[in-house]
JSON list of C-alpha atoms in Angstrom, two decimals:
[
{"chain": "O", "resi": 1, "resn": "UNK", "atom": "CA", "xyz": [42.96, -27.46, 6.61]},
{"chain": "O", "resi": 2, "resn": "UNK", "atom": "CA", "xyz": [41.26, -24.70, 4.62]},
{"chain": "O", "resi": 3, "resn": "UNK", "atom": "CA", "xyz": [43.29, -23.65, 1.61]},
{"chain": "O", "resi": 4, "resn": "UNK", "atom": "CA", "xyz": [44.84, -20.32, 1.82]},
{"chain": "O", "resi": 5, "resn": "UNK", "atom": "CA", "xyz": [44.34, -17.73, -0.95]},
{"chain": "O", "resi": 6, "resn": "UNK", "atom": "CA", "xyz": [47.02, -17.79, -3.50]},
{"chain": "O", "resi": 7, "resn": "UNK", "atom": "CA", "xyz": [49.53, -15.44, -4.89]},
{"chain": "O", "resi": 8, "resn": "UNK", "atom": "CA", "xyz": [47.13, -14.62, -7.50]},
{"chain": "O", "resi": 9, "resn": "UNK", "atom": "CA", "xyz": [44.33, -13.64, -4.95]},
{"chain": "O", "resi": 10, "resn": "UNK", "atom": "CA", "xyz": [43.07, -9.69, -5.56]},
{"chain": "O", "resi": 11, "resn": "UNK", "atom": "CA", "xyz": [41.27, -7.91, -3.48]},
{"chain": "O", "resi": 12, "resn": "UNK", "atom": "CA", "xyz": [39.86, -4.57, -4.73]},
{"chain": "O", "resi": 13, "resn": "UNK", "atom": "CA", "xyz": [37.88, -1.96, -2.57]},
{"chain": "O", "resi": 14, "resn": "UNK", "atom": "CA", "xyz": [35.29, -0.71, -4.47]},
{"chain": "O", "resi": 15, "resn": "UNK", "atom": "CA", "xyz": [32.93, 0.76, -2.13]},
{"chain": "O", "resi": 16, "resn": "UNK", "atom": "CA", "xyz": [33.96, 4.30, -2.44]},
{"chain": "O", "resi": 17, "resn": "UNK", "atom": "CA", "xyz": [33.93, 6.13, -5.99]},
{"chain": "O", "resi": 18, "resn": "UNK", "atom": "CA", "xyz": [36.40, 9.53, -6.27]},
{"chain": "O", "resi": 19, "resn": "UNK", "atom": "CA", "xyz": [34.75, 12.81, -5.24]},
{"chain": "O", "resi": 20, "resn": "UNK", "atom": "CA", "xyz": [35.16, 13.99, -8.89]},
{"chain": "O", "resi": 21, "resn": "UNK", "atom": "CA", "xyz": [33.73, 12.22, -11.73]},
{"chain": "O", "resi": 22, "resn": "UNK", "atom": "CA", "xyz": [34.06, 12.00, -15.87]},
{"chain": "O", "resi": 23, "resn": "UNK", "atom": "CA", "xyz": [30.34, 13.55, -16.43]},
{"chain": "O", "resi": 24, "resn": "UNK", "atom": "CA", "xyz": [29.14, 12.04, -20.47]},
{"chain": "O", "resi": 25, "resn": "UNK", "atom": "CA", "xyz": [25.90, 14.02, -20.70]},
{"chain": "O", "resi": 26, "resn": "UNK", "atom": "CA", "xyz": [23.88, 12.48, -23.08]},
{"chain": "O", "resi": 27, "resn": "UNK", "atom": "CA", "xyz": [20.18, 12.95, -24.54]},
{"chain": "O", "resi": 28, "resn": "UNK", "atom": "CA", "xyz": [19.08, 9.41, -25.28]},
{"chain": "O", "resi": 29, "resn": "UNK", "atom": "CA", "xyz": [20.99, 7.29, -22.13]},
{"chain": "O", "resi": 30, "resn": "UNK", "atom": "CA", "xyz": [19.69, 7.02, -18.46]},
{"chain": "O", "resi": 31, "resn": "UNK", "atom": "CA", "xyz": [22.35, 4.77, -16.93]},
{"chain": "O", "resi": 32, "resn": "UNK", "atom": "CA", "xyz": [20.66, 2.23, -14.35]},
{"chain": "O", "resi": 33, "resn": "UNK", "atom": "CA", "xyz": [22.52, 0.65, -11.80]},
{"chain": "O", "resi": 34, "resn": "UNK", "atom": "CA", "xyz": [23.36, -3.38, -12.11]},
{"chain": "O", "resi": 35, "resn": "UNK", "atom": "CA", "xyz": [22.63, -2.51, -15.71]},
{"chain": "O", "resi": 36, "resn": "UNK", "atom": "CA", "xyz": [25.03, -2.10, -18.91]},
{"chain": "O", "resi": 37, "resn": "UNK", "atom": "CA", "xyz": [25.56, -0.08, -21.67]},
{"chain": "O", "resi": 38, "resn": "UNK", "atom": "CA", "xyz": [27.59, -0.28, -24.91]},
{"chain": "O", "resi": 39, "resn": "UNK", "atom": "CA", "xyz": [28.66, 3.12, -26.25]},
{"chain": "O", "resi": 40, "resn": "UNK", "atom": "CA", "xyz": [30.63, 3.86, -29.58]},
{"chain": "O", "resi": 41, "resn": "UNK", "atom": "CA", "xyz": [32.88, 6.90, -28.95]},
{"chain": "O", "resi": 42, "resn": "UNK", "atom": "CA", "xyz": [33.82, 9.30, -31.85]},
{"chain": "O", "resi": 43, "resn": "UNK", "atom": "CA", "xyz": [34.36, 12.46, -30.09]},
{"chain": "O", "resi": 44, "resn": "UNK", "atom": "CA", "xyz": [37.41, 13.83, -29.62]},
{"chain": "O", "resi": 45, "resn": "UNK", "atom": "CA", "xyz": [36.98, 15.06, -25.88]},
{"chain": "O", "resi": 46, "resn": "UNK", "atom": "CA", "xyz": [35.06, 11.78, -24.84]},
{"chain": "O", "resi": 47, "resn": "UNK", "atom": "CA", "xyz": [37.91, 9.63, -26.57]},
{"chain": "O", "resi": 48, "resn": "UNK", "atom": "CA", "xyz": [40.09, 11.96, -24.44]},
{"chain": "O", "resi": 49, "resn": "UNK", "atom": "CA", "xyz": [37.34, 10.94, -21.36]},
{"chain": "O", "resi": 50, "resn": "UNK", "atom": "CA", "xyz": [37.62, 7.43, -22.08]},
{"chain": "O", "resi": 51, "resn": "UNK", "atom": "CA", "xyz": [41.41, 7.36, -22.35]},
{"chain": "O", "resi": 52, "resn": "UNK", "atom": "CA", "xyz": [41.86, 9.11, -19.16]},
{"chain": "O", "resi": 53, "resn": "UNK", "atom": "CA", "xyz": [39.46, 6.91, -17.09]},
{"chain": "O", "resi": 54, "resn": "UNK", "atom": "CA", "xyz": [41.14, 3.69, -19.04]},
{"chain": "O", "resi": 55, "resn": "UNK", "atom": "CA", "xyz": [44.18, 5.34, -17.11]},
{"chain": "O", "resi": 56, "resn": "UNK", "atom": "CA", "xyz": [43.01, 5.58, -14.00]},
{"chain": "O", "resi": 57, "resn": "UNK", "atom": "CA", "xyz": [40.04, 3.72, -12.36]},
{"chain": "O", "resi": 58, "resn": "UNK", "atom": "CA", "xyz": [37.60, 3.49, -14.79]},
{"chain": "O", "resi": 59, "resn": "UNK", "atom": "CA", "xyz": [34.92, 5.22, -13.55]},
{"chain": "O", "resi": 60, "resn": "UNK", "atom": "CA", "xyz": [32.24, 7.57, -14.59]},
{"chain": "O", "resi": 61, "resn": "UNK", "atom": "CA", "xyz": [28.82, 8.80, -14.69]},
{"chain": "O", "resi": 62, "resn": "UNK", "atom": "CA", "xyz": [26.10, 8.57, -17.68]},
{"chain": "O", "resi": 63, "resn": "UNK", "atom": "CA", "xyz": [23.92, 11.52, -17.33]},
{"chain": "O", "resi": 64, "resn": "UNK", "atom": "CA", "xyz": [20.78, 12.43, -18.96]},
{"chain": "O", "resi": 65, "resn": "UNK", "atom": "CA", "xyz": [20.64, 15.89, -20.20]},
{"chain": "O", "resi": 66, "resn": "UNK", "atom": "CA", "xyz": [17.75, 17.83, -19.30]},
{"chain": "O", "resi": 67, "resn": "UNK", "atom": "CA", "xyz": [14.56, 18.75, -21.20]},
{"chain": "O", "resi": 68, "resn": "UNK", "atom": "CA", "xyz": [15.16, 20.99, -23.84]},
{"chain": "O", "resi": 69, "resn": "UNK", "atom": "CA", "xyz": [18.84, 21.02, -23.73]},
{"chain": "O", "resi": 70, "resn": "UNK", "atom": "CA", "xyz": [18.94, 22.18, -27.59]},
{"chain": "O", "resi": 71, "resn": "UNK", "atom": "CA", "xyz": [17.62, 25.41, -26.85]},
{"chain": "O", "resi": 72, "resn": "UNK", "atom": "CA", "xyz": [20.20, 25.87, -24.15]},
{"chain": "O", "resi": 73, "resn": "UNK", "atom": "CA", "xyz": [23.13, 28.82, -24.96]},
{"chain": "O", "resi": 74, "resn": "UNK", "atom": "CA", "xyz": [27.28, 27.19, -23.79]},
{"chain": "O", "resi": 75, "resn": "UNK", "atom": "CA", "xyz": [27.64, 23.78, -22.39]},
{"chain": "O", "resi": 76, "resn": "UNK", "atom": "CA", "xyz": [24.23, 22.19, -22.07]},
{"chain": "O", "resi": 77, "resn": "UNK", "atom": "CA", "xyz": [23.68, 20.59, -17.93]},
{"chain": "O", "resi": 78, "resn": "UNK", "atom": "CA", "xyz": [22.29, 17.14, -17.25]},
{"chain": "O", "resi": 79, "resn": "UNK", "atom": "CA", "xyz": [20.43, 16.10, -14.87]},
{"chain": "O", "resi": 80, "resn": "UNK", "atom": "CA", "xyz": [22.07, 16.44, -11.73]},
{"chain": "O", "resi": 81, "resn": "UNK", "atom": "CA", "xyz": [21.06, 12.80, -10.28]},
{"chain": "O", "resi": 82, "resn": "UNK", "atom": "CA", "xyz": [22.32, 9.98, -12.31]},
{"chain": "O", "resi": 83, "resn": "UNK", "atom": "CA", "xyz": [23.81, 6.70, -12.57]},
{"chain": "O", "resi": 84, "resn": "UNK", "atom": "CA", "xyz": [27.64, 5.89, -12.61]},
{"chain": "O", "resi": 85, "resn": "UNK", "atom": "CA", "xyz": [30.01, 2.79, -13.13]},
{"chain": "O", "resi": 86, "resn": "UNK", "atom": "CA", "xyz": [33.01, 1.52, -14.25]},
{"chain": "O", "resi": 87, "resn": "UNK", "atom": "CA", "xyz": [33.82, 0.81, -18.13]},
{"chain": "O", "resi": 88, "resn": "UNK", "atom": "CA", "xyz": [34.74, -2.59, -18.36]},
{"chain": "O", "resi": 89, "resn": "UNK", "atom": "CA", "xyz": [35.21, -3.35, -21.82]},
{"chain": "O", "resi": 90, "resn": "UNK", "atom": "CA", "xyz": [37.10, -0.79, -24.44]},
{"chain": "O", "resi": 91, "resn": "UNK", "atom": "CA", "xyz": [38.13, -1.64, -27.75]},
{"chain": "O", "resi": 92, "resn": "UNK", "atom": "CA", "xyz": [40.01, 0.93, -30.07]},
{"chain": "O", "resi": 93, "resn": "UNK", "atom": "CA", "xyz": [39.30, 0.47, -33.48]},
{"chain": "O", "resi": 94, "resn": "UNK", "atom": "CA", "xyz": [41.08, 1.20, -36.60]},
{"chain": "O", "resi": 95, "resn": "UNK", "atom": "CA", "xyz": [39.84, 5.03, -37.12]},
{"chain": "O", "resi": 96, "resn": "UNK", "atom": "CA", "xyz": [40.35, 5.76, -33.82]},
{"chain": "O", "resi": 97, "resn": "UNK", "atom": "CA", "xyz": [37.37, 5.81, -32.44]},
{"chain": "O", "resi": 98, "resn": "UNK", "atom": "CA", "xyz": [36.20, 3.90, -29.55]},
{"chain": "O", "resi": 99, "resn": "UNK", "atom": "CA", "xyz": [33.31, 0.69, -28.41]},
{"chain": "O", "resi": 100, "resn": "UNK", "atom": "CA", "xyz": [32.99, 0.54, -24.75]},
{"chain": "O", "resi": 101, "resn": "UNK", "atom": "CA", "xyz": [30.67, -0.89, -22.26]},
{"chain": "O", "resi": 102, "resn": "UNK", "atom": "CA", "xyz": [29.49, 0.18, -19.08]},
{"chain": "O", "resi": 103, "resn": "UNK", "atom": "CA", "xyz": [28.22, -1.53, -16.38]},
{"chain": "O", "resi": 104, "resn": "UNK", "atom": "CA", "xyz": [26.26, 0.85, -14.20]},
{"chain": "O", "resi": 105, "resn": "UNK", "atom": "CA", "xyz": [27.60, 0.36, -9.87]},
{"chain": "O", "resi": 106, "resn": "UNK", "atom": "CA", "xyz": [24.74, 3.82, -8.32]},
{"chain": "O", "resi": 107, "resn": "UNK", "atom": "CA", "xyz": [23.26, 6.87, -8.45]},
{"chain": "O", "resi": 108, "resn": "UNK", "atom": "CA", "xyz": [25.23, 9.62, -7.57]},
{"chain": "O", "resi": 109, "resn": "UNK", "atom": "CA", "xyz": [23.87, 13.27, -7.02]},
{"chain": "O", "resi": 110, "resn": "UNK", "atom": "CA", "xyz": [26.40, 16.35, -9.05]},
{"chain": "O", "resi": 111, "resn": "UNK", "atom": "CA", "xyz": [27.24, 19.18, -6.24]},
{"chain": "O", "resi": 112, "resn": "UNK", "atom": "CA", "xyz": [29.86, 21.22, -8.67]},
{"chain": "O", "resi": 113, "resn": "UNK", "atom": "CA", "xyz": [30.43, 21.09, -12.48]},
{"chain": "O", "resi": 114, "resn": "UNK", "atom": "CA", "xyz": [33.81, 21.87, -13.55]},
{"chain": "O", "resi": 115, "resn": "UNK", "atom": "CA", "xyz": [34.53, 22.77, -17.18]},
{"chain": "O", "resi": 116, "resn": "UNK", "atom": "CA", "xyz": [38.35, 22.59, -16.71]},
{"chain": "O", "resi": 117, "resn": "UNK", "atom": "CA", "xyz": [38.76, 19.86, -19.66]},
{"chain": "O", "resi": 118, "resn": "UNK", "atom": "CA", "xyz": [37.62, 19.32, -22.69]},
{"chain": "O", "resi": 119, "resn": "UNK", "atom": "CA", "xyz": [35.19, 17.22, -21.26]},
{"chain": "O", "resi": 120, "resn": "UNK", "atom": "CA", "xyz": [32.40, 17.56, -18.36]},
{"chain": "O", "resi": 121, "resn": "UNK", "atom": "CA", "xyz": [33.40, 16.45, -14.76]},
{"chain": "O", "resi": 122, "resn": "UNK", "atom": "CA", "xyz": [31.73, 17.15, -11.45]},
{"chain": "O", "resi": 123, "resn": "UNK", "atom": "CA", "xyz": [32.00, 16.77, -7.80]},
{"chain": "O", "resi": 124, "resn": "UNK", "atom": "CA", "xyz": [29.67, 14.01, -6.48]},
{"chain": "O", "resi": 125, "resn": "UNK", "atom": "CA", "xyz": [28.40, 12.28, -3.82]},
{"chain": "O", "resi": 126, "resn": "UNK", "atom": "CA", "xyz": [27.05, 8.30, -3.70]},
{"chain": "O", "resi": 127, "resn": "UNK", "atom": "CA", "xyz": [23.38, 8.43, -2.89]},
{"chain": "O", "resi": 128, "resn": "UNK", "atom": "CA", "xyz": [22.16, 5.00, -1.47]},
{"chain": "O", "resi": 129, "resn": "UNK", "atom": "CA", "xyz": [18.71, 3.09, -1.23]},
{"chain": "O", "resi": 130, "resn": "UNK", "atom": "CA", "xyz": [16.63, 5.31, 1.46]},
{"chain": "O", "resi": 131, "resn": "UNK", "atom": "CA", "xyz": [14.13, 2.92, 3.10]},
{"chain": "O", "resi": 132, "resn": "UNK", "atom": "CA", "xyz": [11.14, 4.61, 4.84]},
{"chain": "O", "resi": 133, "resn": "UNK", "atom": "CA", "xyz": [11.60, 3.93, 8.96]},
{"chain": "O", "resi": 134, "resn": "UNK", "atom": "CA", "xyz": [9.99, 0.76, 9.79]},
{"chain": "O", "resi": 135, "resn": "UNK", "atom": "CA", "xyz": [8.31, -0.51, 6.94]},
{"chain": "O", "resi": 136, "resn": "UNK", "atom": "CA", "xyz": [8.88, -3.21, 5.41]},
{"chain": "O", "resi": 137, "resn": "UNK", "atom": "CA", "xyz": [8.99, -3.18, 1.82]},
{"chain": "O", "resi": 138, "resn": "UNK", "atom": "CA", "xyz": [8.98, -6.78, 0.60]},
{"chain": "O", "resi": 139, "resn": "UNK", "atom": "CA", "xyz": [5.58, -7.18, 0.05]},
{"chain": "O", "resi": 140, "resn": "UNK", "atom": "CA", "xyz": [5.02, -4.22, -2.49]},
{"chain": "O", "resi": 141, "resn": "UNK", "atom": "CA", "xyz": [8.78, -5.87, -4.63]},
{"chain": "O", "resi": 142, "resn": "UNK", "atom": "CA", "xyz": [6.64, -9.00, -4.73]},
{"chain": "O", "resi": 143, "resn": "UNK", "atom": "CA", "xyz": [3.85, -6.74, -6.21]},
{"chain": "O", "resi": 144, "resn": "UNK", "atom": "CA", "xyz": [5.91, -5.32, -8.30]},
{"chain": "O", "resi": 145, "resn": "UNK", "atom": "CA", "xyz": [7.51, -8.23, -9.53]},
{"chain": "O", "resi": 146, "resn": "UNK", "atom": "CA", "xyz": [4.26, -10.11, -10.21]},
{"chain": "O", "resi": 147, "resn": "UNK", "atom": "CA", "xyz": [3.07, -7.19, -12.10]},
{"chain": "O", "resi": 148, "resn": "UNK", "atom": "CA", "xyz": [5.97, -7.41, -14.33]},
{"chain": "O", "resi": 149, "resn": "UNK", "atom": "CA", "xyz": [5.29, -10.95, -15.15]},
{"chain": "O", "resi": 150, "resn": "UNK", "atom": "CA", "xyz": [1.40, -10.54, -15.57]},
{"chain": "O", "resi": 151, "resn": "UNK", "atom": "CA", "xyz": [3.20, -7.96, -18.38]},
{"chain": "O", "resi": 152, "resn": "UNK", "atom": "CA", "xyz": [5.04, -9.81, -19.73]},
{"chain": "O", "resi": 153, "resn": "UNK", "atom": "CA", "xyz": [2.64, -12.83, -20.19]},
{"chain": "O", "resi": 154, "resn": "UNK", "atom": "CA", "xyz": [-0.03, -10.15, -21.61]},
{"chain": "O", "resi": 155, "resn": "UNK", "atom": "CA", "xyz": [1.92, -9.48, -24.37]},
{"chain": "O", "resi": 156, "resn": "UNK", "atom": "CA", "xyz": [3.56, -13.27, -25.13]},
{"chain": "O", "resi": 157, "resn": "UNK", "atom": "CA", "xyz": [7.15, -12.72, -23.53]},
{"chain": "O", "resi": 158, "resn": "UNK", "atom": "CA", "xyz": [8.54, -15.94, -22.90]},
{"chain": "O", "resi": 159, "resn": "UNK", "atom": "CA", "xyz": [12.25, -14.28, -22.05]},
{"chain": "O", "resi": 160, "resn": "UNK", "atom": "CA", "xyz": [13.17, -17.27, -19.74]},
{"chain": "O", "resi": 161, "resn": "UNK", "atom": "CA", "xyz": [16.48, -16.01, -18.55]},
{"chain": "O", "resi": 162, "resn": "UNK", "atom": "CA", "xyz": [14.74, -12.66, -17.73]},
{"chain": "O", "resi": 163, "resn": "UNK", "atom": "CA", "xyz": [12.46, -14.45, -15.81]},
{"chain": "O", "resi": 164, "resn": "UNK", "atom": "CA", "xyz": [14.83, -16.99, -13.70]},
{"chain": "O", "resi": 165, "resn": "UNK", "atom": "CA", "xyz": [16.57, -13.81, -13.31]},
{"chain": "O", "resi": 166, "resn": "UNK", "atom": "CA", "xyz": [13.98, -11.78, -11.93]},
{"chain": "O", "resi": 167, "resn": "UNK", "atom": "CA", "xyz": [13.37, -15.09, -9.58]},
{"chain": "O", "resi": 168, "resn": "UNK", "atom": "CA", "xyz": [17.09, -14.84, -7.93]},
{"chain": "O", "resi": 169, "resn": "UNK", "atom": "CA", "xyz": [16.51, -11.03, -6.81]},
{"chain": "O", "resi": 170, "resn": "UNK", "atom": "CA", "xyz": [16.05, -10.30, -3.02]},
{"chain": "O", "resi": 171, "resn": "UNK", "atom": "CA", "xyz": [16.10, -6.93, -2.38]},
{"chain": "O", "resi": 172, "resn": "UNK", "atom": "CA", "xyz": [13.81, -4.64, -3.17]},
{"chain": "O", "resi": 173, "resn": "UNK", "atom": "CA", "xyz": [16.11, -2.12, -4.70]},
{"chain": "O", "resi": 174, "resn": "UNK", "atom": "CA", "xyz": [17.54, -4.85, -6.86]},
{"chain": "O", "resi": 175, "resn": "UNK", "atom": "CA", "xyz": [13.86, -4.89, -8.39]},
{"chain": "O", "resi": 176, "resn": "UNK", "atom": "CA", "xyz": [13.45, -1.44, -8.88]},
{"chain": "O", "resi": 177, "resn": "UNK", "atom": "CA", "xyz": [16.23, -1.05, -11.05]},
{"chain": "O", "resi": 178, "resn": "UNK", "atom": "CA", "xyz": [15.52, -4.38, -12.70]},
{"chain": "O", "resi": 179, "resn": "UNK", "atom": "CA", "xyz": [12.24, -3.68, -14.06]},
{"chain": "O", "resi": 180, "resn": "UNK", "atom": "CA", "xyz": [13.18, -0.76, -14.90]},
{"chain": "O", "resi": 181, "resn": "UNK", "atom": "CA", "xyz": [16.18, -1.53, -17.39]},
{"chain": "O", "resi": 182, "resn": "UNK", "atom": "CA", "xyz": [14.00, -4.02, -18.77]},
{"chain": "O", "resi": 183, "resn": "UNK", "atom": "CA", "xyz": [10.83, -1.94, -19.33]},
{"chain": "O", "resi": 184, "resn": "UNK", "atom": "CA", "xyz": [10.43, 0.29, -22.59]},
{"chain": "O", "resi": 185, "resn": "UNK", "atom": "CA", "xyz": [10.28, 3.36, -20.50]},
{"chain": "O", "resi": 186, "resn": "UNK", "atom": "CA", "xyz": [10.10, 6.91, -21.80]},
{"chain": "O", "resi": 187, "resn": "UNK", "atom": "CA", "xyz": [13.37, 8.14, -20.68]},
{"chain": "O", "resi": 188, "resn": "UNK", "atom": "CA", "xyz": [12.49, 10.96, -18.96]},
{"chain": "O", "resi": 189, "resn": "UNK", "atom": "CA", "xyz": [10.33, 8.56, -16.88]},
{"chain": "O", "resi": 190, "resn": "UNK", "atom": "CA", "xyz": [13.19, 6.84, -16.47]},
{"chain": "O", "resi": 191, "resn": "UNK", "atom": "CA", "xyz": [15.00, 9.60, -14.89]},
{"chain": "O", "resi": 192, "resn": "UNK", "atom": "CA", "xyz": [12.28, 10.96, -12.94]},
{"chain": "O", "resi": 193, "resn": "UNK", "atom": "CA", "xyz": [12.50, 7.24, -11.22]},
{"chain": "O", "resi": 194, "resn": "UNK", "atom": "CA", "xyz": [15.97, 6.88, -11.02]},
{"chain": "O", "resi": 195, "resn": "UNK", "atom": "CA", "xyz": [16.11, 10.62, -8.83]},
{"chain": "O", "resi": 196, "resn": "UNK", "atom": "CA", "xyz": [13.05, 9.78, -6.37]},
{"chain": "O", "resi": 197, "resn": "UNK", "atom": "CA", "xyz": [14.48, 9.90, -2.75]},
{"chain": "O", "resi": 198, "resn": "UNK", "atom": "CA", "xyz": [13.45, 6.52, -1.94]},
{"chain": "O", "resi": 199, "resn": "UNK", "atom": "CA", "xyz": [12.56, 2.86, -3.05]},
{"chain": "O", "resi": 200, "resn": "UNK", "atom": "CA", "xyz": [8.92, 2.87, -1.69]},
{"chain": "O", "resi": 201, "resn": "UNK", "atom": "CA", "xyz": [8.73, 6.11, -4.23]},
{"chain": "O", "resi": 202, "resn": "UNK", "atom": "CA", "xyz": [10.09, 4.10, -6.99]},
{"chain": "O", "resi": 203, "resn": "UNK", "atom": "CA", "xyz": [8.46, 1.10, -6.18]},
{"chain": "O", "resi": 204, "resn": "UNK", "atom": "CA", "xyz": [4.66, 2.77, -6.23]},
{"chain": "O", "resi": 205, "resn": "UNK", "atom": "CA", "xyz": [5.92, 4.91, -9.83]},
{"chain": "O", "resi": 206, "resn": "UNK", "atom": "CA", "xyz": [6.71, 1.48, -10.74]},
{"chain": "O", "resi": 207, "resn": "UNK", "atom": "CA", "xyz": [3.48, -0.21, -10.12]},
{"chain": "O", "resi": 208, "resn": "UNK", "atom": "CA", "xyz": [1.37, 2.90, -11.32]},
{"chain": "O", "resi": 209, "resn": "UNK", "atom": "CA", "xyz": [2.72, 2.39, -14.71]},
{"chain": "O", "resi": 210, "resn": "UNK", "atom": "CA", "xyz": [2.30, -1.40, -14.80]},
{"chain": "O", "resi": 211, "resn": "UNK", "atom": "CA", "xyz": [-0.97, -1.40, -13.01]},
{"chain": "O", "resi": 212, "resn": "UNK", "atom": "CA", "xyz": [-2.44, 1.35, -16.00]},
{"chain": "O", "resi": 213, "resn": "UNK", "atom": "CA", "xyz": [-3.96, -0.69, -18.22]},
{"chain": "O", "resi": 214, "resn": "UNK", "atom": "CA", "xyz": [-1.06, -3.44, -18.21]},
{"chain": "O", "resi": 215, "resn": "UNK", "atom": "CA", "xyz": [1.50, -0.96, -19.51]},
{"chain": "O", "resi": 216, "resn": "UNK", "atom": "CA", "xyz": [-0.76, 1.76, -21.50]},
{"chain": "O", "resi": 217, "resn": "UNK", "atom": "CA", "xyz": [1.89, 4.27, -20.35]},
{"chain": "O", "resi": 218, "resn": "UNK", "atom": "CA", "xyz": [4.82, 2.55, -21.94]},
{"chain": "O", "resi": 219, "resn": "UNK", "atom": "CA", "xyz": [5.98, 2.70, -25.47]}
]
């Protein structure tokens, strides 16, 4: 007989995210999806952020503010596309201020700002991998991928776990945002990636950059 779950079994639904997200506009973070990100928080209204998701269900989106947000007059505006996730480590520390992680979940696309904390929050909706009709995209992530390792071997990267890594992803999707958290990326490239439509776009973006000259375009 199979064994049943136990007492201790938890389930959690995770597939939907809140139509109204914590929005931490920054100008040096694009959050990628299956990716993390460790943050030190010394704000007062993102310690207020942080708290409040901590009390809830941890969620909320990174955004990348746009292109000359410091000549901007009120409340500068990210980008409106941009990754979200769930904070999944916090640690308080003795001045009050804050070390967290997050580990990026999607992209999500901001409909409505509303300024009615002290911090940023916006209405959203989940934007998922658009595949073009028909095609079949496997063979251009198996481009891509060998790319990245012909990169990596140009410039003497051994990075072994990267690489077994890179060997257990299937979908195509799953390399896109792969390469690209591992890639020294300018980061408005890395934006103007993360918001194309659909993963054939990213993929070819991708492979432009790695195909130039092994990487000429990258930092």
């Amino acid at each position: 007989m199979a064994d049943r779950p136990g007492e201790d079994f938890i389930y959690e639904d995770q597939s939907q995210i809140p139509e109204i997200l914590p929005i931490f506009p920054l100008p040096n973070v694009v959050l990628i999806p299956n990716a993390s990100v460790p943050l030190f928080i010394f704000e007062e209204r993102y310690k207020q952020m942080v708290r409040d998701c901590l009390e809830t269900d941890r969620y909320l989106s990174i955004a990348l503010l746009k292109k000359g947000w410091e000549q901007e007059s009120g409340q500068p505006r990210p980008y409106p596309v941009a990754g979200f996730g769930r904070i999944v480590r916090a640690v308080r520390l003795p001045n009050e201020c804050m070390d967290i992680v997050v580990q990026g979940m999607g992209r999500i696309t901001m409909t409505a700002f509303h300024d009615d904390r002290a911090y940023l929050r916006a209405s959203v909706e989940m934007l998922h991998p658009v595949y073009p009709a028909g095609q079949d995209l496997s063979a251009s992530a198996e481009t891509l991928r060998r790319r990245f390792l012909t990169l990596l071997d140009t410039r003497g990267v051994s990075a072994l776990e990267l690489r077994t890594h890179l060997k257990l992803l299937a979908s195509p999707i799953d390399f896109v945002f792969f390469i690209m958290s591992h890639l020294p990326l300018d980061l408005y490239i890395k934006q103007e990636i993360l918001q194309k439509p659909t993963v054939d776009e990213q993929i070819l973006q991708l492979l432009d950059i790695l195909s130039t000259s092994l990487g000429t375009q990258l930092n």
